[in-house]
CSV table of C-alpha atoms and ligand atoms in Angstrom, one decimal:
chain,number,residue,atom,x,y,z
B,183,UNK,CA,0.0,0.0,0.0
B,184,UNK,CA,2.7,2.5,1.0
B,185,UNK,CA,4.2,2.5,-2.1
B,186,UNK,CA,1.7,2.3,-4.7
B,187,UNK,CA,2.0,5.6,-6.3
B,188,UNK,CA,-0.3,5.6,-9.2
B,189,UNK,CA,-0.5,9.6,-10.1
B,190,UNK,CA,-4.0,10.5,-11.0
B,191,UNK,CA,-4.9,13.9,-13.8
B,192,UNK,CA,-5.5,16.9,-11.5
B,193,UNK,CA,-9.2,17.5,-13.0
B,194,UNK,CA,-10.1,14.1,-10.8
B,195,UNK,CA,-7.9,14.9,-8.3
B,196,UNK,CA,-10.1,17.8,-7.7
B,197,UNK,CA,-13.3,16.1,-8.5
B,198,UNK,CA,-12.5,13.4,-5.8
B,199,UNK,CA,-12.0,16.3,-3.2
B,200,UNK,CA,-15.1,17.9,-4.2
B,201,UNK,CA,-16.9,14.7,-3.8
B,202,UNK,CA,-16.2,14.7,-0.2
B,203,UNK,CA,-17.2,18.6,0.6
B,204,UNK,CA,-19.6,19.3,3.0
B,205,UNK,CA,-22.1,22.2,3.7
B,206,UNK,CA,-21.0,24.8,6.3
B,207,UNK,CA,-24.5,26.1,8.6
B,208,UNK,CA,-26.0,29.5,8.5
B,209,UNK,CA,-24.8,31.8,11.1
B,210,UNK,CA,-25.4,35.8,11.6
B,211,UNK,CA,-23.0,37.9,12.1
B,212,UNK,CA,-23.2,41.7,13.1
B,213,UNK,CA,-22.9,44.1,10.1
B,214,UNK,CA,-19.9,45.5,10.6
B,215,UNK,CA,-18.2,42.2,10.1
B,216,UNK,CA,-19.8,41.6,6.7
B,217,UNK,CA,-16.9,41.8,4.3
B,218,UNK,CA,-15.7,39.0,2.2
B,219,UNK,CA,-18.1,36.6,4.2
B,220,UNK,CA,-20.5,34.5,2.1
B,221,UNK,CA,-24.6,35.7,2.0
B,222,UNK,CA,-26.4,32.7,3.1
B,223,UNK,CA,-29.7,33.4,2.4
B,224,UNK,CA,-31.5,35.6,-0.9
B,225,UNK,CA,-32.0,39.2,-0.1
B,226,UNK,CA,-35.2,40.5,-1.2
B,227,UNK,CA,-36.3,43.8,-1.0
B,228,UNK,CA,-39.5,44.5,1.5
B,229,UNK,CA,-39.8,48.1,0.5
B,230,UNK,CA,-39.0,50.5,-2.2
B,231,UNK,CA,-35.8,52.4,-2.8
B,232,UNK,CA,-36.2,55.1,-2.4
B,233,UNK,CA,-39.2,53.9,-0.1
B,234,UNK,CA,-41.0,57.8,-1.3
B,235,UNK,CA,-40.6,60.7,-3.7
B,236,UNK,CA,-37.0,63.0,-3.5
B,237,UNK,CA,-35.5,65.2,-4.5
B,238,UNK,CA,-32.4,64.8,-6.3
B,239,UNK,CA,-30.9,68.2,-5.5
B,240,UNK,CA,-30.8,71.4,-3.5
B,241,UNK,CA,-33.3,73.8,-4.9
B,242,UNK,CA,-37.2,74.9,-4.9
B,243,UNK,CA,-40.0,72.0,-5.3
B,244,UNK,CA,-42.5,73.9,-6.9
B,245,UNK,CA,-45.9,73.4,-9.6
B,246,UNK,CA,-44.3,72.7,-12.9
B,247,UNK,CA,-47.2,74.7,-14.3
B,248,UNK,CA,-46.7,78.0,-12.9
B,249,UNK,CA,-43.1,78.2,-14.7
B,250,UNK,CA,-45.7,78.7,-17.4
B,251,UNK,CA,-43.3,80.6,-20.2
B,252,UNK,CA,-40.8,81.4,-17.7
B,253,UNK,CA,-37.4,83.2,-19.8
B,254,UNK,CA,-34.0,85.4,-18.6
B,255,UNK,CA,-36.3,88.2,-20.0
B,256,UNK,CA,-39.9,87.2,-18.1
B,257,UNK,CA,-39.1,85.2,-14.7
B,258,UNK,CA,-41.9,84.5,-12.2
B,259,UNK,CA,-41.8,84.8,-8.9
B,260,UNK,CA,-43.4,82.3,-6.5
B,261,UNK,CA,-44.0,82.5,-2.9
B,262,UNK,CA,-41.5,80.2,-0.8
B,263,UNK,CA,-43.6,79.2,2.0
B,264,UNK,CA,-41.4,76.3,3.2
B,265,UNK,CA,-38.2,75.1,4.2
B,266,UNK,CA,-37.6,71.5,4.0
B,267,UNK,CA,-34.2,70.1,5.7
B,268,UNK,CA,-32.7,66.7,5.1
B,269,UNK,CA,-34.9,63.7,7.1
B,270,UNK,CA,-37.6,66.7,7.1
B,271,UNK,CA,-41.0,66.8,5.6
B,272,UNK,CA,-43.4,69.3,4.5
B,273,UNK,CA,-47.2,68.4,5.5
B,274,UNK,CA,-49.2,70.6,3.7
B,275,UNK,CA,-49.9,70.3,-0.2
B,276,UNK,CA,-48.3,73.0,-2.2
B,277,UNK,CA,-50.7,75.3,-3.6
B,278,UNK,CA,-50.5,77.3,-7.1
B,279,UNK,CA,-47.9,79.8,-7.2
B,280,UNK,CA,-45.8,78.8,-4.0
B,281,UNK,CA,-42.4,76.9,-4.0
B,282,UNK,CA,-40.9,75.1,-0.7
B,283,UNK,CA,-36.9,75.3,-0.4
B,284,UNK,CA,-35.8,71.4,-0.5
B,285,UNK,CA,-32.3,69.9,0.4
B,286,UNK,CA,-31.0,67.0,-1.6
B,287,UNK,CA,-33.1,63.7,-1.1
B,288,UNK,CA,-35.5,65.5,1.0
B,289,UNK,CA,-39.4,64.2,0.6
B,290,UNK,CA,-41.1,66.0,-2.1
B,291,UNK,CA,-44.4,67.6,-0.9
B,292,UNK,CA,-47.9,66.7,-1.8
B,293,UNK,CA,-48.6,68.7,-4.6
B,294,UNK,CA,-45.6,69.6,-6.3
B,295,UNK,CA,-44.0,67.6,-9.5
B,296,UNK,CA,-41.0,69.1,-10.5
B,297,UNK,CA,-37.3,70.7,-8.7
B,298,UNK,CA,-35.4,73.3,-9.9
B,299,UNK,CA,-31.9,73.3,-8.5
B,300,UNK,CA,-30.8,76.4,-6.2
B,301,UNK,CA,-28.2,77.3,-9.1
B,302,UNK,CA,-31.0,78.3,-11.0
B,303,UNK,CA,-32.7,80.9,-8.9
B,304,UNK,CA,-32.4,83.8,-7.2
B,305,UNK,CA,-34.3,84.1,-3.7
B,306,UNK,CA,-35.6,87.9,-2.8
B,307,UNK,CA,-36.7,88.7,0.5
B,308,UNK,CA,-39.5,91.6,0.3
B,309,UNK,CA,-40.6,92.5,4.6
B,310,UNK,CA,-41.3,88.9,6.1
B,311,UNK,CA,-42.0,87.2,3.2
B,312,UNK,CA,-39.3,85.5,0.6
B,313,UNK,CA,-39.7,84.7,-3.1
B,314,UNK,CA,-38.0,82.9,-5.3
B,315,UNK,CA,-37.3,84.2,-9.1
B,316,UNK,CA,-37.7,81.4,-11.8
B,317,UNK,CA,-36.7,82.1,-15.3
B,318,UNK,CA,-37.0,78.9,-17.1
B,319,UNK,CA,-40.0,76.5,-18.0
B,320,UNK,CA,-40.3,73.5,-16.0
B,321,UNK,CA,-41.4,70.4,-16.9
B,322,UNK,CA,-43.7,68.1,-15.0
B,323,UNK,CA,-41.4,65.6,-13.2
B,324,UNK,CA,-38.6,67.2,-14.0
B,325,UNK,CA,-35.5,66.5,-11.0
B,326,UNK,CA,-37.3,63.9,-9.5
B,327,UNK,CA,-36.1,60.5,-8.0
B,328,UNK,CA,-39.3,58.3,-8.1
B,329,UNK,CA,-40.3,55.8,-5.7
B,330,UNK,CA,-38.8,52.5,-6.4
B,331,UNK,CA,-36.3,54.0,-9.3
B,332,UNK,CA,-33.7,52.3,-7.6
B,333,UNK,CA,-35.1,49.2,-6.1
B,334,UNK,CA,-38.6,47.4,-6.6
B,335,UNK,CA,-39.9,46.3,-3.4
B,336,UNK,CA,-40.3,42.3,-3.9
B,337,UNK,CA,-36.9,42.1,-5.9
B,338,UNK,CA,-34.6,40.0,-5.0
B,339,UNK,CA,-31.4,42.2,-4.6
B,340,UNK,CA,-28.7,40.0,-3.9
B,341,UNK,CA,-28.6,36.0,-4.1
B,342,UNK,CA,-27.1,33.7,-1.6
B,343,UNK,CA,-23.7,32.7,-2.2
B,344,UNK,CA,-22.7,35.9,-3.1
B,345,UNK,CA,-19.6,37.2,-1.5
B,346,UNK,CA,-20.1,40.0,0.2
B,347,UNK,CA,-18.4,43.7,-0.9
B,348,UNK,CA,-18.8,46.9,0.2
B,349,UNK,CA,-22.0,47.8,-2.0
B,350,UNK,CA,-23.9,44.5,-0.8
B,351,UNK,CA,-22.8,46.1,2.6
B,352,UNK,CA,-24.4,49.2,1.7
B,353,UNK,CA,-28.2,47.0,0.4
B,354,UNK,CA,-28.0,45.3,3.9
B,355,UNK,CA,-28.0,48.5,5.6
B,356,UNK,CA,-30.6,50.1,3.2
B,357,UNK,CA,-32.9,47.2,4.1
B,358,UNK,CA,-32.5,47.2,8.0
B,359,UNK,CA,-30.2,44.0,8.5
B,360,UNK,CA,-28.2,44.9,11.8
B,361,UNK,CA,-27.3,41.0,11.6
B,362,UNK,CA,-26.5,38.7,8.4
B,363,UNK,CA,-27.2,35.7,7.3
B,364,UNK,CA,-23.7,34.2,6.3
B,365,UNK,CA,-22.5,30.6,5.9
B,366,UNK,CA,-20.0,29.8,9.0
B,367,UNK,CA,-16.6,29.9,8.4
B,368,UNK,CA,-14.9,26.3,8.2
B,369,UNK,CA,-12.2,26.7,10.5
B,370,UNK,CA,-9.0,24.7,8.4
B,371,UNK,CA,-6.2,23.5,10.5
B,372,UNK,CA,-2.6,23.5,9.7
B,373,UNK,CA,0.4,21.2,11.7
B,374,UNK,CA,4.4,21.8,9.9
B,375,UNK,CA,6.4,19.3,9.7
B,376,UNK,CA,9.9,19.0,9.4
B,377,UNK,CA,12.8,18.2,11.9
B,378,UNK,CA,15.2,21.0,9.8
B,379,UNK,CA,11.9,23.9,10.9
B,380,UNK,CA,13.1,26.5,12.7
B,381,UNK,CA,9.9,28.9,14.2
B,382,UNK,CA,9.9,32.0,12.3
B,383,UNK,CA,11.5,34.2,15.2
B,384,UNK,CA,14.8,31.8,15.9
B,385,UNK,CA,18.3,32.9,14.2
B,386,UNK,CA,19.4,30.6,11.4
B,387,UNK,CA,21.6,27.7,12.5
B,388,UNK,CA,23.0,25.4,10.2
B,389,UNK,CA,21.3,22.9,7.9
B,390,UNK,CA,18.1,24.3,9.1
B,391,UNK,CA,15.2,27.0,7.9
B,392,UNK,CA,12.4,28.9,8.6
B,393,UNK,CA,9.1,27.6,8.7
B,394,UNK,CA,7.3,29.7,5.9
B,395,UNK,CA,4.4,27.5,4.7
B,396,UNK,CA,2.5,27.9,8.4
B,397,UNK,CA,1.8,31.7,7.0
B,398,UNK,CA,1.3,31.3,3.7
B,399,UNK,CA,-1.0,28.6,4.1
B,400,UNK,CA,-2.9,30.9,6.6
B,401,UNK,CA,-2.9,34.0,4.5
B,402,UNK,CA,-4.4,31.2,1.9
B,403,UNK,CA,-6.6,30.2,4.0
B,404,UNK,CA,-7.9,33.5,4.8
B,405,UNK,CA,-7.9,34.6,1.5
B,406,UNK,CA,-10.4,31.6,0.9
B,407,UNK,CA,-13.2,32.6,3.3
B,408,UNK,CA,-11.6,29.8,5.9
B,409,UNK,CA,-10.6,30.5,9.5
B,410,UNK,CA,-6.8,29.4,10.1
B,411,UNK,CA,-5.9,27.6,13.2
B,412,UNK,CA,-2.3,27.0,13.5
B,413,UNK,CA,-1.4,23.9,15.4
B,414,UNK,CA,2.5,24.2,15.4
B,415,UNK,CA,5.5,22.2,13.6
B,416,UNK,CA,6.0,18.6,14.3
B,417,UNK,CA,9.7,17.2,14.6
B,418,UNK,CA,9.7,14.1,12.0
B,419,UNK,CA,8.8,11.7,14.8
B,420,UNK,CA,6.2,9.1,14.1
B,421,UNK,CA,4.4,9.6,17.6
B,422,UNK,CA,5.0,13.8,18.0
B,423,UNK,CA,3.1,13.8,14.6
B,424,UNK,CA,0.5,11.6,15.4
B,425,UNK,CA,-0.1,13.0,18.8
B,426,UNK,CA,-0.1,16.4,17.1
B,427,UNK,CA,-2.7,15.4,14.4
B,428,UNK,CA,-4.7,13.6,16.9
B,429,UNK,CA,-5.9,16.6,19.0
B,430,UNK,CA,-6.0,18.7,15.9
B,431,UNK,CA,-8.7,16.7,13.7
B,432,UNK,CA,-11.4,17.1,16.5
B,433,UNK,CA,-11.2,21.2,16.7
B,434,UNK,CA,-11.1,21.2,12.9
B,435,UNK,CA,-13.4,21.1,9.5
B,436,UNK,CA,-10.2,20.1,7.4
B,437,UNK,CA,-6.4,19.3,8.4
B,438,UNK,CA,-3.5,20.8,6.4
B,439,UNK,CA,-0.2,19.1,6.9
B,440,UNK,CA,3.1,20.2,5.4
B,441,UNK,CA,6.0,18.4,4.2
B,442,UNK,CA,6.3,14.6,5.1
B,443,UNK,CA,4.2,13.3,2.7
B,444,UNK,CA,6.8,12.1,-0.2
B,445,UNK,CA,8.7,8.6,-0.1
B,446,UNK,CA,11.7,9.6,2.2
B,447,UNK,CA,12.9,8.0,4.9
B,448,UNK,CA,11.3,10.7,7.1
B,449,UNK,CA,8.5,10.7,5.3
B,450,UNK,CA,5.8,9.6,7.8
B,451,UNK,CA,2.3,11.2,6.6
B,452,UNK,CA,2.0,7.6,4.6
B,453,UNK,CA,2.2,5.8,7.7
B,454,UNK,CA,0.1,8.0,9.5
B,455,UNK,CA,-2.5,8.3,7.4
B,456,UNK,CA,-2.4,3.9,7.8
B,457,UNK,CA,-2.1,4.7,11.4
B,458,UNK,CA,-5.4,6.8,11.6
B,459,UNK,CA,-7.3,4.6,9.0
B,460,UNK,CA,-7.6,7.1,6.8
B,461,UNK,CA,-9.0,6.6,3.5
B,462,UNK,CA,-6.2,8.0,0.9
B,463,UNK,CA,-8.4,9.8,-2.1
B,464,UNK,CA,-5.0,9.9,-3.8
B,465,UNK,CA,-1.9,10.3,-3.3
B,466,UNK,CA,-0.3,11.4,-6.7
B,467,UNK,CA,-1.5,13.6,-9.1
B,468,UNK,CA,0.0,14.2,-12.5
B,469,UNK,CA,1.2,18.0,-12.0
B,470,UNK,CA,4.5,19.9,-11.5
B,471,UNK,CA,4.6,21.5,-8.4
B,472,UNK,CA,3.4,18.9,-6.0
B,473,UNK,CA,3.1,15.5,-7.6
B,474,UNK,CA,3.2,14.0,-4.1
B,475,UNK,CA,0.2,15.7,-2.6
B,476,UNK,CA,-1.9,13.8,-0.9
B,477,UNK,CA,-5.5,14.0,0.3
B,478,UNK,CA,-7.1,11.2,2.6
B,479,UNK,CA,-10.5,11.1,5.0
B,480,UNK,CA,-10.5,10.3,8.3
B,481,UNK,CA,-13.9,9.9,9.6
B,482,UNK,CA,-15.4,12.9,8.5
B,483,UNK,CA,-12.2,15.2,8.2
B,484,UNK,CA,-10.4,15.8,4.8
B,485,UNK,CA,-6.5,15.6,5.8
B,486,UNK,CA,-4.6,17.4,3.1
B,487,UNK,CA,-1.4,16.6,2.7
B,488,UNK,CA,1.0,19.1,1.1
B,489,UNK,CA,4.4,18.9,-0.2
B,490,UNK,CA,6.5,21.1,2.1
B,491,UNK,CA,8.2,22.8,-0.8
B,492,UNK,CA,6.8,26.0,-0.9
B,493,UNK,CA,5.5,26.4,-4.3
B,494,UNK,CA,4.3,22.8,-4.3
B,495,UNK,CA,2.3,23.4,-1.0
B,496,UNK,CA,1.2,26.9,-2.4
B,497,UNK,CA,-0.2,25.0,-5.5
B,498,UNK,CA,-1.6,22.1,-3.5
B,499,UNK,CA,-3.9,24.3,-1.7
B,500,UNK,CA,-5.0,26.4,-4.6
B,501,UNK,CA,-6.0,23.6,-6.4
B,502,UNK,CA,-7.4,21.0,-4.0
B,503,UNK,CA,-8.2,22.8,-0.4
B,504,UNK,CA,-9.5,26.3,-1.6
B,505,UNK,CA,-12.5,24.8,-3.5
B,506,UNK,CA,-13.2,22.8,-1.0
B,507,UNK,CA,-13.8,25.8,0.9
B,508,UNK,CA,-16.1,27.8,-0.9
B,509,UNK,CA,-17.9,24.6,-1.7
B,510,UNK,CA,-18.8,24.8,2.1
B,511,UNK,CA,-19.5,28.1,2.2
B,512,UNK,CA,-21.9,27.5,-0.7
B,513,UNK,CA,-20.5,29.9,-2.9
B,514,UNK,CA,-21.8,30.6,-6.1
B,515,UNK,CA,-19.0,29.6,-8.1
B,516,UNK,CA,-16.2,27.3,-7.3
B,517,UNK,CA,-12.2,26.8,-7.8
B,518,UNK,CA,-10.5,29.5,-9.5
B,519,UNK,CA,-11.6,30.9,-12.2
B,520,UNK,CA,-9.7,30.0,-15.4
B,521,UNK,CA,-9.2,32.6,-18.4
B,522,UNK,CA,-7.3,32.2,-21.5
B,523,UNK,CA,-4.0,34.6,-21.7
B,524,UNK,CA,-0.9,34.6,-24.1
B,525,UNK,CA,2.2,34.0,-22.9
B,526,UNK,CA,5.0,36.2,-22.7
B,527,UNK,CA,7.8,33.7,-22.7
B,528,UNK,CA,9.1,30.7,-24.4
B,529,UNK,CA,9.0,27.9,-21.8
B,530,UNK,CA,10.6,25.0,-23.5
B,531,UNK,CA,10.5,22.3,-20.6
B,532,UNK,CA,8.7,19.5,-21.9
B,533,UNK,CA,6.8,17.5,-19.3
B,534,UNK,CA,4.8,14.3,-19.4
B,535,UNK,CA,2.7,16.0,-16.3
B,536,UNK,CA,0.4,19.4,-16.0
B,537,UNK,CA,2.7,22.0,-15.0
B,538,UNK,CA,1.7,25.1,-12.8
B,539,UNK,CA,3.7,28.0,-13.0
B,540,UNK,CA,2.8,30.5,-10.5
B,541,UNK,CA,2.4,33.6,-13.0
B,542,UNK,CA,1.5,36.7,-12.7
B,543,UNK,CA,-0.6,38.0,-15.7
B,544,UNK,CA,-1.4,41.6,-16.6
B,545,UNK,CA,-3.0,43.9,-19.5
B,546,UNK,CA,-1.3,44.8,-22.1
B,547,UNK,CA,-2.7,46.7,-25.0
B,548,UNK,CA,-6.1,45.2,-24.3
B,549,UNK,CA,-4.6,41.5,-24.3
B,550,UNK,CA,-4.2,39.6,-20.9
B,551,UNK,CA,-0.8,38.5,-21.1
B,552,UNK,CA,1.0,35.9,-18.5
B,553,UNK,CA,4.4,35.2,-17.5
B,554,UNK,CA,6.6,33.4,-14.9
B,555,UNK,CA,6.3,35.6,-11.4
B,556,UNK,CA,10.0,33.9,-10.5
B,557,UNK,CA,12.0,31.6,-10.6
B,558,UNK,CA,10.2,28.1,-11.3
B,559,UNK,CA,11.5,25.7,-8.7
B,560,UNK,CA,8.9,23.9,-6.7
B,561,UNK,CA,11.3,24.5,-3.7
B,562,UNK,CA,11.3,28.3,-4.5
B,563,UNK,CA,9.6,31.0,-2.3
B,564,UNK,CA,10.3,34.1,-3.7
B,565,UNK,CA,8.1,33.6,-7.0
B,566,UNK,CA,5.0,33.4,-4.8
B,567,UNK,CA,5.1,37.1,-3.8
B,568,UNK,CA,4.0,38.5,-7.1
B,569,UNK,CA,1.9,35.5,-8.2
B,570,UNK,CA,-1.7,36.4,-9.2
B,571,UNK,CA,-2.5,33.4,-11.1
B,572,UNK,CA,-1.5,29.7,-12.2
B,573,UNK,CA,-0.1,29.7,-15.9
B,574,UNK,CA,-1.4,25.7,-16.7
B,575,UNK,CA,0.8,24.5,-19.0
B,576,UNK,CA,-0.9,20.9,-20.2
B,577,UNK,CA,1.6,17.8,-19.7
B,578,UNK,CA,2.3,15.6,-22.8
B,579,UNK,CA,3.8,18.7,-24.6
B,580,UNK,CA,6.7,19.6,-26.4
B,581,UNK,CA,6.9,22.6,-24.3
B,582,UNK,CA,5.5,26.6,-25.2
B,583,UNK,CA,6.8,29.3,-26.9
B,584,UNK,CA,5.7,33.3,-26.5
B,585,UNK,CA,2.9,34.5,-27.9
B,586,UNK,CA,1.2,30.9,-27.1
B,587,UNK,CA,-2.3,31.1,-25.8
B,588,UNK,CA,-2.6,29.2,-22.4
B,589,UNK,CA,-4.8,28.7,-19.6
B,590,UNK,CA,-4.4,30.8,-16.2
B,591,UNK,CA,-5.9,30.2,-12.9
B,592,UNK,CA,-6.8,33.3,-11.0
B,593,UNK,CA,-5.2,33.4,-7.5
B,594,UNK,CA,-7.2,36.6,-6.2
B,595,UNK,CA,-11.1,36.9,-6.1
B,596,UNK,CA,-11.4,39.5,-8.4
B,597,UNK,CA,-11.9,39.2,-11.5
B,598,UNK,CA,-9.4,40.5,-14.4
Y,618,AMP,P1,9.2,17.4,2.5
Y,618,AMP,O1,7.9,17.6,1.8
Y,618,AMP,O2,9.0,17.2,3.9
Y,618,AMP,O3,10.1,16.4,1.8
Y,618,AMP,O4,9.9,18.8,2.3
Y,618,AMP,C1,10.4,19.3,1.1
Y,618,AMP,C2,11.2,20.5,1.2
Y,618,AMP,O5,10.4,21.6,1.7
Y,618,AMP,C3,12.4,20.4,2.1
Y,618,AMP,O6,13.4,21.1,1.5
Y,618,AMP,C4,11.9,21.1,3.3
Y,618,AMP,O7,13.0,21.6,4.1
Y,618,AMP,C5,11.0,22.1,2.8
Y,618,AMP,N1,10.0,22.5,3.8
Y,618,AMP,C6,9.3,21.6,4.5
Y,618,AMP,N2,8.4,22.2,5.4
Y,618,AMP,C7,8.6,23.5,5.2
Y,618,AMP,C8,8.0,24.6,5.8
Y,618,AMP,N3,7.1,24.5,6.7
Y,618,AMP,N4,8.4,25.9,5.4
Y,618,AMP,C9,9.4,26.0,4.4
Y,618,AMP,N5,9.9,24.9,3.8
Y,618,AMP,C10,9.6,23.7,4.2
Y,619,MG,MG1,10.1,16.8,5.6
């Protein structure tokens, strides 16, 4: 068993993680902590937006009428027998040849059916009484925001699965929700391992490094909608790693491991994974970074096990934990969105496997172009820092030259 390594495409890699994903619960959460949470249920709109009549500006509301043939050379005057601040209204119907002074989105009085904007006025003040001096013609509803011009009560405004940004922050407010419907947040455990790990605030001693993939995995993690819960870095001892796992899989919706998981001698996730009775999904997919990765079930807990290369990890999670994320936050759409891009290089390595090349891709001259972010190691860190997506360059290939048009995974949430 431990050494049967039969490497699998990626496309049913994936499709065997997804097969295992489970639904996170509804949960409400306050409005301020909205952002980038998913929307668990539809919103629809109980009233109208604007819920009355307003005005769109500063000005007069006044009878379109009696601007009659209003002109620079014949303005009427009308009486102003109002004043109308903002969140103020005026309760008695405007009669012929009067005018109320209205702020911007204040209600607009019973009787009147058209604004014109302070600009284009001039108010006189004759004893106690002030006029307003109109000298153009007005048209009925002219300057008016309408009842339900924005939203139609009954509508539904946003749907569930949506992630939520600042202007679905700005409809749950308009429609009164101090507390949101959101799917929980699956809270995804990661454990290091790796006798040569040094934590990230000890000096460098020989033969040894800093554990980097704890953070990135739980800036991933983050980025994915997840909550991170570090569980610290295991020596390469058969019991320290089991122990570790052990208390980690009951406080967790998924387990992330690092490193271990290839054919070493210290390579111990195999046995573990025997140890815990895990079912192995798979535990070799046909890709460059990562062809070791790993993915196995125990009980109900997906254990993902990553290369601890640090490009091969970054890519492990990309492609196999981060769906299974949003699939449990019931997002609307799932796994990274893929666009086509041309490539700005020649990359002439031929492969019999799927290679990933962190990338990072960019406009140019209307055209999404993609490129290598770095140095294209699968033990390499520094190409991860300006990686926004995954150039896919298909195994079985004689390699790629510039101006080739190839598929790109997009690492960020928004689109490009
Ligand atoms: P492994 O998958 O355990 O064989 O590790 C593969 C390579 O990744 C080795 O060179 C490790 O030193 C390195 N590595 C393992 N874990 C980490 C980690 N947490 N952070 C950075 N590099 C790591
Ligand atoms: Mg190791």
């Amino acid at each position: 068993m431990l050494n049967e390594r039969i490497p699998i495409p990626v496309e049913e890699a994936i499709t065997r993680v997804m097969h295992e994903a489970k639904l996170g619960d509804m949960e409400y959460v306050q409005i301020e902590e909205v952002y980038q949470r998913v929307l668990a249920s539809n919103i629809v709109a109980d009233h109208d937006v604007p819920s009355f009549d307003r005005s769109p500006y500063d000005g007069f509301a006044i009878i379109a009428k009696d601007t009659g043939s209003a002109s620079a050379q014949r303005p009427i005057t009308l009486e102003v027998v109002g004043h109308i601040g903002a969140g103020s209204v005026y309760n008695q119907p405007l009669q012929k040849g009067q005018a109320v002074r209205i702020m911007t989105g204040a209600q607009i009085p019973d009787g009147a059916d058209a604004v014109i904007m302070l600009e284009h006025t001039e108010t006189v003040t004759d004893s106690d009484k002030t006029f307003v001096n109109i000298q153009q013609q007005m048209k009925h509803h002219q300057n008016i925001s309408f009842q339900g011009e924005d939203v139609q009560k009954g509508e539904t405004i946003v749907e569930r699965g949506t992630l939520i940004n600042p202007g679905i922050a700005a409809l749950l407010a308009t429609f009164g929700y101090k507390k949101v419907p959101v799917t929980r947040k699956p809270v995804v455990g990661v454990i290091a391992t790796g006798s040569e790990l040094l934590e990230v605030d000890q000096p460098l001693q020989k033969g040894k490094i800093r554990n980097s993939n704890t953070y990135m995995l739980m800036a991933q993690i983050e980025r994915a909608g997840a909550k991170p819960k570090y569980f610290g870095q295991a020596s390469d001892q058969l019991d320290v790693c089991i122990n570790q796992m052990k208390k980690a899989i009951d406080e967790v919706d998924s387990l992330i491991t690092t490193g271990g998981v290839s054919v070493g001698d210290y390579d111990l996730l195999p046995e573990i994974y025997e140890h815990f009775d895990a079912k192995v999904l798979f535990n070799k997919v046909a890709m460059r970074p990562g062809s070791v990765t790993t993915v196995a079930k125990c009980q109900d807990t997906l254990l993902f096990g990553l290369s601890g290369n640090p490009s091969a990890c970054y890519v492990g999670f990309e492609l196999f934990t981060k769906p299974l994320i949003q699939a449990f936050l019931q997002q609307k759409s799932v796994g990274l969105s893929r666009k086509q891009a041309t490539l700005d290089v020649d990359f002439s390595k031929a492969n019999p496997f799927d290679r990933f090349i962190r990338g990072h891709a960019e406009i140019r001259d209307g055209m999404l172009v993609a490129y290598p972010a770095g140095k294209d190691k699968s033990n390499m860190v520094h190409s991860l820092a300006d990686a926004n997506v995954l150039i896919r360059l298909p195994g079985g290939t004689e390699g790629f030259q510039k101006g080739d048009s190839v598929e790109v995974w997009l690492l960020e949430n928004d689109t490009m």
